């Protein structure tokens, strides 16, 4: 069989095995993502695997560069890629995606044993920026909502005890419009 036929058969097998599994995502017929671990688990990670044209005779490209993995240290990523590379070498020449994914699931604890969640400076800066922006926006809103005493009296006269305007306060008077025909009279 040619490499393309092997790829098509493996693709069909992957689709049938992982159908409905939210851990598996097919990005294209030769590119996949597989989440190892639960979604909100700090020790979970996302493998991105791409097949070269000559796969399975040549090794697939494995990456941990997805945003999902932003809190994994560089050393832990290197270790995972090293161990995944060993599995690829052991299975070279055969359809190996299922084997790789299942091996990673079974060995997640070992792969992530030295994992210490990383908080990046960019995340901290963006969080503080968001906090600063939200407080400055609320300050601006407060300034816009300052009313004069006359405006407050008028508003209180129109609202109920909860401070809400009564239903239909901004509706057009239909009877006036029917008498005038919708035209202004001079």
PDB file of C-alpha atoms in Angstrom:
ATOM      1  CA  UNK A   1       0.000   0.000   0.000  1.00  0.00           C
ATOM      2  CA  UNK A   2       1.065   3.569  -0.617  1.00  0.00           C
ATOM      3  CA  UNK A   3       1.573   6.118   2.156  1.00  0.00           C
ATOM      4  CA  UNK A   4      -1.639   7.904   1.128  1.00  0.00           C
ATOM      5  CA  UNK A   5      -3.692   4.701   1.376  1.00  0.00           C
ATOM      6  CA  UNK A   6      -2.196   4.016   4.830  1.00  0.00           C
ATOM      7  CA  UNK A   7      -3.050   7.556   5.884  1.00  0.00           C
ATOM      8  CA  UNK A   8      -6.636   7.263   4.630  1.00  0.00           C
ATOM      9  CA  UNK A   9      -7.165   3.971   6.449  1.00  0.00           C
ATOM     10  CA  UNK A  10      -5.708   5.351   9.677  1.00  0.00           C
ATOM     11  CA  UNK A  11      -7.778   8.525   9.335  1.00  0.00           C
ATOM     12  CA  UNK A  12     -10.982   6.485   9.004  1.00  0.00           C
ATOM     13  CA  UNK A  13      -9.985   4.382  12.014  1.00  0.00           C
ATOM     14  CA  UNK A  14      -9.256   7.490  14.121  1.00  0.00           C
ATOM     15  CA  UNK A  15     -12.578   9.038  13.135  1.00  0.00           C
ATOM     16  CA  UNK A  16     -14.488   5.918  14.142  1.00  0.00           C
ATOM     17  CA  UNK A  17     -12.552   5.363  17.395  1.00  0.00           C
ATOM     18  CA  UNK A  18     -12.730   8.956  18.629  1.00  0.00           C
ATOM     19  CA  UNK A  19     -16.160   9.904  17.244  1.00  0.00           C
ATOM     20  CA  UNK A  20     -17.923  11.984  19.908  1.00  0.00           C
ATOM     21  CA  UNK A  21     -14.787  12.194  22.095  1.00  0.00           C
ATOM     22  CA  UNK A  22     -14.166  15.849  22.973  1.00  0.00           C
ATOM     23  CA  UNK A  23     -10.469  15.070  23.614  1.00  0.00           C
ATOM     24  CA  UNK A  24      -9.861  14.437  19.899  1.00  0.00           C
ATOM     25  CA  UNK A  25     -10.089  17.106  17.217  1.00  0.00           C
ATOM     26  CA  UNK A  26      -9.314  16.718  13.536  1.00  0.00           C
ATOM     27  CA  UNK A  27      -7.874  20.010  12.293  1.00  0.00           C
ATOM     28  CA  UNK A  28      -7.365  18.676   8.765  1.00  0.00           C
ATOM     29  CA  UNK A  29      -7.032  15.172   7.248  1.00  0.00           C
ATOM     30  CA  UNK A  30      -3.327  15.214   8.243  1.00  0.00           C
ATOM     31  CA  UNK A  31      -3.387  17.326  11.421  1.00  0.00           C
ATOM     32  CA  UNK A  32      -4.908  16.482  14.813  1.00  0.00           C
ATOM     33  CA  UNK A  33      -5.177  17.691  18.386  1.00  0.00           C
ATOM     34  CA  UNK A  34      -5.566  15.336  21.310  1.00  0.00           C
ATOM     35  CA  UNK A  35      -6.103  16.499  24.879  1.00  0.00           C
ATOM     36  CA  UNK A  36      -4.507  14.302  27.505  1.00  0.00           C
ATOM     37  CA  UNK A  37      -6.377  14.676  30.807  1.00  0.00           C
ATOM     38  CA  UNK A  38      -9.511  16.496  31.893  1.00  0.00           C
ATOM     39  CA  UNK A  39     -10.268  19.975  30.571  1.00  0.00           C
ATOM     40  CA  UNK A  40      -9.700  21.880  33.836  1.00  0.00           C
ATOM     41  CA  UNK A  41      -6.946  19.635  35.217  1.00  0.00           C
ATOM     42  CA  UNK A  42      -3.652  21.518  35.687  1.00  0.00           C
ATOM     43  CA  UNK A  43      -1.767  18.404  34.561  1.00  0.00           C
ATOM     44  CA  UNK A  44      -3.590  18.048  31.255  1.00  0.00           C
ATOM     45  CA  UNK A  45      -1.929  18.983  27.966  1.00  0.00           C
ATOM     46  CA  UNK A  46      -2.774  19.200  24.282  1.00  0.00           C
ATOM     47  CA  UNK A  47      -0.773  17.275  21.683  1.00  0.00           C
ATOM     48  CA  UNK A  48      -0.808  18.619  18.136  1.00  0.00           C
ATOM     49  CA  UNK A  49       0.241  16.012  15.600  1.00  0.00           C
ATOM     50  CA  UNK A  50       0.750  16.509  11.850  1.00  0.00           C
ATOM     51  CA  UNK A  51       1.524  13.872   9.283  1.00  0.00           C
ATOM     52  CA  UNK A  52       4.186  14.492   6.634  1.00  0.00           C
ATOM     53  CA  UNK A  53       3.485  13.175   3.121  1.00  0.00           C
ATOM     54  CA  UNK A  54       5.527  10.022   3.775  1.00  0.00           C
ATOM     55  CA  UNK A  55       3.825   9.104   7.086  1.00  0.00           C
ATOM     56  CA  UNK A  56       3.874   6.391   8.543  1.00  0.00           C
ATOM     57  CA  UNK A  57       7.323   5.655   7.053  1.00  0.00           C
ATOM     58  CA  UNK A  58       8.535   8.959   8.503  1.00  0.00           C
ATOM     59  CA  UNK A  59       7.766  10.375  11.925  1.00  0.00           C
ATOM     60  CA  UNK A  60       4.768  12.644  12.524  1.00  0.00           C
ATOM     61  CA  UNK A  61       5.461  16.148  13.811  1.00  0.00           C
ATOM     62  CA  UNK A  62       4.395  16.513  17.446  1.00  0.00           C
ATOM     63  CA  UNK A  63       3.945  19.932  18.993  1.00  0.00           C
ATOM     64  CA  UNK A  64       2.946  21.325  22.389  1.00  0.00           C
ATOM     65  CA  UNK A  65       2.753  24.942  21.168  1.00  0.00           C
ATOM     66  CA  UNK A  66      -1.033  25.237  21.558  1.00  0.00           C
ATOM     67  CA  UNK A  67      -2.333  28.036  23.786  1.00  0.00           C
ATOM     68  CA  UNK A  68      -3.882  25.337  25.997  1.00  0.00           C
ATOM     69  CA  UNK A  69      -0.321  24.423  27.098  1.00  0.00           C
ATOM     70  CA  UNK A  70       0.683  27.971  28.085  1.00  0.00           C
ATOM     71  CA  UNK A  71       1.103  27.033  31.772  1.00  0.00           C
ATOM     72  CA  UNK A  72       3.460  24.108  31.130  1.00  0.00           C
ATOM     73  CA  UNK A  73       7.151  24.820  31.682  1.00  0.00           C
ATOM     74  CA  UNK A  74       9.619  24.494  28.814  1.00  0.00           C
ATOM     75  CA  UNK A  75      11.426  21.635  30.609  1.00  0.00           C
ATOM     76  CA  UNK A  76       8.205  19.647  31.018  1.00  0.00           C
ATOM     77  CA  UNK A  77       7.351  20.202  27.324  1.00  0.00           C
ATOM     78  CA  UNK A  78      10.826  18.975  26.309  1.00  0.00           C
ATOM     79  CA  UNK A  79      10.410  15.876  28.483  1.00  0.00           C
ATOM     80  CA  UNK A  80       6.991  15.080  26.985  1.00  0.00           C
ATOM     81  CA  UNK A  81       8.321  15.552  23.432  1.00  0.00           C
ATOM     82  CA  UNK A  82      11.356  13.363  24.215  1.00  0.00           C
ATOM     83  CA  UNK A  83       9.183  10.517  25.547  1.00  0.00           C
ATOM     84  CA  UNK A  84       6.687  10.876  22.666  1.00  0.00           C
ATOM     85  CA  UNK A  85       9.646  10.774  20.248  1.00  0.00           C
ATOM     86  CA  UNK A  86      10.759   7.468  21.776  1.00  0.00           C
ATOM     87  CA  UNK A  87       7.272   6.048  21.155  1.00  0.00           C
ATOM     88  CA  UNK A  88       7.320   7.329  17.566  1.00  0.00           C
ATOM     89  CA  UNK A  89      10.685   5.624  16.955  1.00  0.00           C
ATOM     90  CA  UNK A  90       9.369   2.351  18.390  1.00  0.00           C
ATOM     91  CA  UNK A  91       6.313   2.439  16.076  1.00  0.00           C
ATOM     92  CA  UNK A  92       7.882   3.878  12.905  1.00  0.00           C
ATOM     93  CA  UNK A  93       6.476   2.303   9.742  1.00  0.00           C
ATOM     94  CA  UNK A  94       3.099   1.467  11.291  1.00  0.00           C
ATOM     95  CA  UNK A  95      -0.096   3.408  11.914  1.00  0.00           C
ATOM     96  CA  UNK A  96       0.740   4.857  15.314  1.00  0.00           C
ATOM     97  CA  UNK A  97      -1.662   7.668  16.197  1.00  0.00           C
ATOM     98  CA  UNK A  98      -3.967   5.565  18.376  1.00  0.00           C
ATOM     99  CA  UNK A  99      -0.950   3.984  20.065  1.00  0.00           C
ATOM    100  CA  UNK A 100       0.611   7.398  20.754  1.00  0.00           C
ATOM    101  CA  UNK A 101      -2.570   8.943  22.143  1.00  0.00           C
ATOM    102  CA  UNK A 102      -3.345   5.963  24.356  1.00  0.00           C
ATOM    103  CA  UNK A 103       0.271   5.743  25.570  1.00  0.00           C
ATOM    104  CA  UNK A 104       0.192   9.450  26.476  1.00  0.00           C
ATOM    105  CA  UNK A 105      -3.107   8.961  28.361  1.00  0.00           C
ATOM    106  CA  UNK A 106      -1.726   5.992  30.292  1.00  0.00           C
ATOM    107  CA  UNK A 107       1.525   7.798  31.135  1.00  0.00           C
ATOM    108  CA  UNK A 108       0.134  11.270  31.848  1.00  0.00           C
ATOM    109  CA  UNK A 109       1.188  11.176  35.521  1.00  0.00           C
ATOM    110  CA  UNK A 110       4.768  10.202  34.614  1.00  0.00           C
ATOM    111  CA  UNK A 111       4.974  12.789  31.836  1.00  0.00           C
ATOM    112  CA  UNK A 112       3.682  15.579  34.094  1.00  0.00           C
ATOM    113  CA  UNK A 113       5.316  14.496  37.391  1.00  0.00           C
ATOM    114  CA  UNK A 114       7.721  17.487  37.468  1.00  0.00           C
ATOM    115  CA  UNK A 115       5.076  19.917  36.235  1.00  0.00           C
ATOM    116  CA  UNK A 116       4.822  23.199  38.117  1.00  0.00           C
ATOM    117  CA  UNK A 117       2.178  25.541  36.649  1.00  0.00           C
ATOM    118  CA  UNK A 118       3.824  28.569  35.064  1.00  0.00           C
ATOM    119  CA  UNK A 119       2.215  31.982  35.180  1.00  0.00           C
ATOM    120  CA  UNK A 120       3.585  34.130  32.428  1.00  0.00           C
ATOM    121  CA  UNK A 121       4.308  37.830  32.846  1.00  0.00           C
ATOM    122  CA  UNK A 122       2.123  38.532  29.828  1.00  0.00           C
ATOM    123  CA  UNK A 123      -0.879  36.979  31.542  1.00  0.00           C
ATOM    124  CA  UNK A 124      -0.277  38.976  34.710  1.00  0.00           C
ATOM    125  CA  UNK A 125       0.120  42.215  32.778  1.00  0.00           C
ATOM    126  CA  UNK A 126      -2.995  41.598  30.728  1.00  0.00           C
ATOM    127  CA  UNK A 127      -4.995  40.776  33.871  1.00  0.00           C
ATOM    128  CA  UNK A 128      -3.875  43.997  35.570  1.00  0.00           C
ATOM    129  CA  UNK A 129      -4.615  45.946  32.397  1.00  0.00           C
ATOM    130  CA  UNK A 130      -8.098  44.482  32.327  1.00  0.00           C
ATOM    131  CA  UNK A 131      -8.624  45.447  35.967  1.00  0.00           C
ATOM    132  CA  UNK A 132      -7.351  48.992  35.329  1.00  0.00           C
ATOM    133  CA  UNK A 133      -9.514  49.370  32.236  1.00  0.00           C
ATOM    134  CA  UNK A 134     -12.649  48.113  33.973  1.00  0.00           C
ATOM    135  CA  UNK A 135     -12.180  50.506  36.907  1.00  0.00           C
ATOM    136  CA  UNK A 136     -11.514  53.456  34.606  1.00  0.00           C
ATOM    137  CA  UNK A 137     -14.601  52.603  32.533  1.00  0.00           C
ATOM    138  CA  UNK A 138     -16.772  52.469  35.647  1.00  0.00           C
ATOM    139  CA  UNK A 139     -15.336  55.835  36.779  1.00  0.00           C
ATOM    140  CA  UNK A 140     -16.257  57.370  33.435  1.00  0.00           C
ATOM    141  CA  UNK A 141     -19.790  55.980  33.697  1.00  0.00           C
ATOM    142  CA  UNK A 142     -20.185  57.512  37.170  1.00  0.00           C
ATOM    143  CA  UNK A 143     -19.242  60.934  35.844  1.00  0.00           C
ATOM    144  CA  UNK A 144     -21.754  60.692  32.976  1.00  0.00           C
ATOM    145  CA  UNK A 145     -24.583  59.762  35.353  1.00  0.00           C
ATOM    146  CA  UNK A 146     -24.376  62.916  37.482  1.00  0.00           C
ATOM    147  CA  UNK A 147     -27.681  64.750  37.222  1.00  0.00           C
ATOM    148  CA  UNK A 148     -28.795  68.170  38.368  1.00  0.00           C
ATOM    149  CA  UNK A 149     -31.371  68.483  41.166  1.00  0.00           C
ATOM    150  CA  UNK A 150     -34.066  69.397  38.634  1.00  0.00           C
ATOM    151  CA  UNK A 151     -33.252  66.341  36.500  1.00  0.00           C
ATOM    152  CA  UNK A 152     -33.348  64.091  39.572  1.00  0.00           C
ATOM    153  CA  UNK A 153     -36.741  65.483  40.653  1.00  0.00           C
ATOM    154  CA  UNK A 154     -38.146  64.953  37.154  1.00  0.00           C
ATOM    155  CA  UNK A 155     -36.774  61.387  37.046  1.00  0.00           C
ATOM    156  CA  UNK A 156     -38.155  60.533  40.500  1.00  0.00           C
ATOM    157  CA  UNK A 157     -41.576  61.810  39.428  1.00  0.00           C
ATOM    158  CA  UNK A 158     -41.589  59.374  36.490  1.00  0.00           C
ATOM    159  CA  UNK A 159     -40.313  56.237  38.249  1.00  0.00           C
ATOM    160  CA  UNK A 160     -41.957  53.772  40.610  1.00  0.00           C
ATOM    161  CA  UNK A 161     -40.640  52.859  44.084  1.00  0.00           C
ATOM    162  CA  UNK A 162     -37.937  50.604  42.568  1.00  0.00           C
ATOM    163  CA  UNK A 163     -36.518  53.404  40.421  1.00  0.00           C
ATOM    164  CA  UNK A 164     -37.836  51.834  37.217  1.00  0.00           C
ATOM    165  CA  UNK A 165     -39.731  53.703  34.545  1.00  0.00           C
ATOM    166  CA  UNK A 166     -43.336  52.534  34.100  1.00  0.00           C
ATOM    167  CA  UNK A 167     -44.186  50.263  31.176  1.00  0.00           C
ATOM    168  CA  UNK A 168     -44.775  52.254  28.003  1.00  0.00           C
ATOM    169  CA  UNK A 169     -43.178  55.496  29.191  1.00  0.00           C
ATOM    170  CA  UNK A 170     -41.552  56.012  25.791  1.00  0.00           C
ATOM    171  CA  UNK A 171     -44.425  54.808  23.604  1.00  0.00           C
ATOM    172  CA  UNK A 172     -45.902  57.155  21.005  1.00  0.00           C
ATOM    173  CA  UNK A 173     -49.448  58.339  21.629  1.00  0.00           C
ATOM    174  CA  UNK A 174     -51.356  56.396  18.941  1.00  0.00           C
ATOM    175  CA  UNK A 175     -54.551  58.459  19.295  1.00  0.00           C
ATOM    176  CA  UNK A 176     -52.691  61.725  18.601  1.00  0.00           C
ATOM    177  CA  UNK A 177     -51.090  60.197  15.517  1.00  0.00           C
ATOM    178  CA  UNK A 178     -54.441  58.947  14.164  1.00  0.00           C
ATOM    179  CA  UNK A 179     -55.965  62.435  14.489  1.00  0.00           C
ATOM    180  CA  UNK A 180     -53.019  64.126  12.807  1.00  0.00           C
ATOM    181  CA  UNK A 181     -52.358  61.358  10.283  1.00  0.00           C
ATOM    182  CA  UNK A 182     -48.793  61.207  11.462  1.00  0.00           C
ATOM    183  CA  UNK A 183     -48.105  64.732  10.203  1.00  0.00           C
ATOM    184  CA  UNK A 184     -47.262  67.674  12.379  1.00  0.00           C
ATOM    185  CA  UNK A 185     -49.927  70.370  12.510  1.00  0.00           C
ATOM    186  CA  UNK A 186     -49.009  74.024  12.437  1.00  0.00           C
TER     187      UNK A 186
END
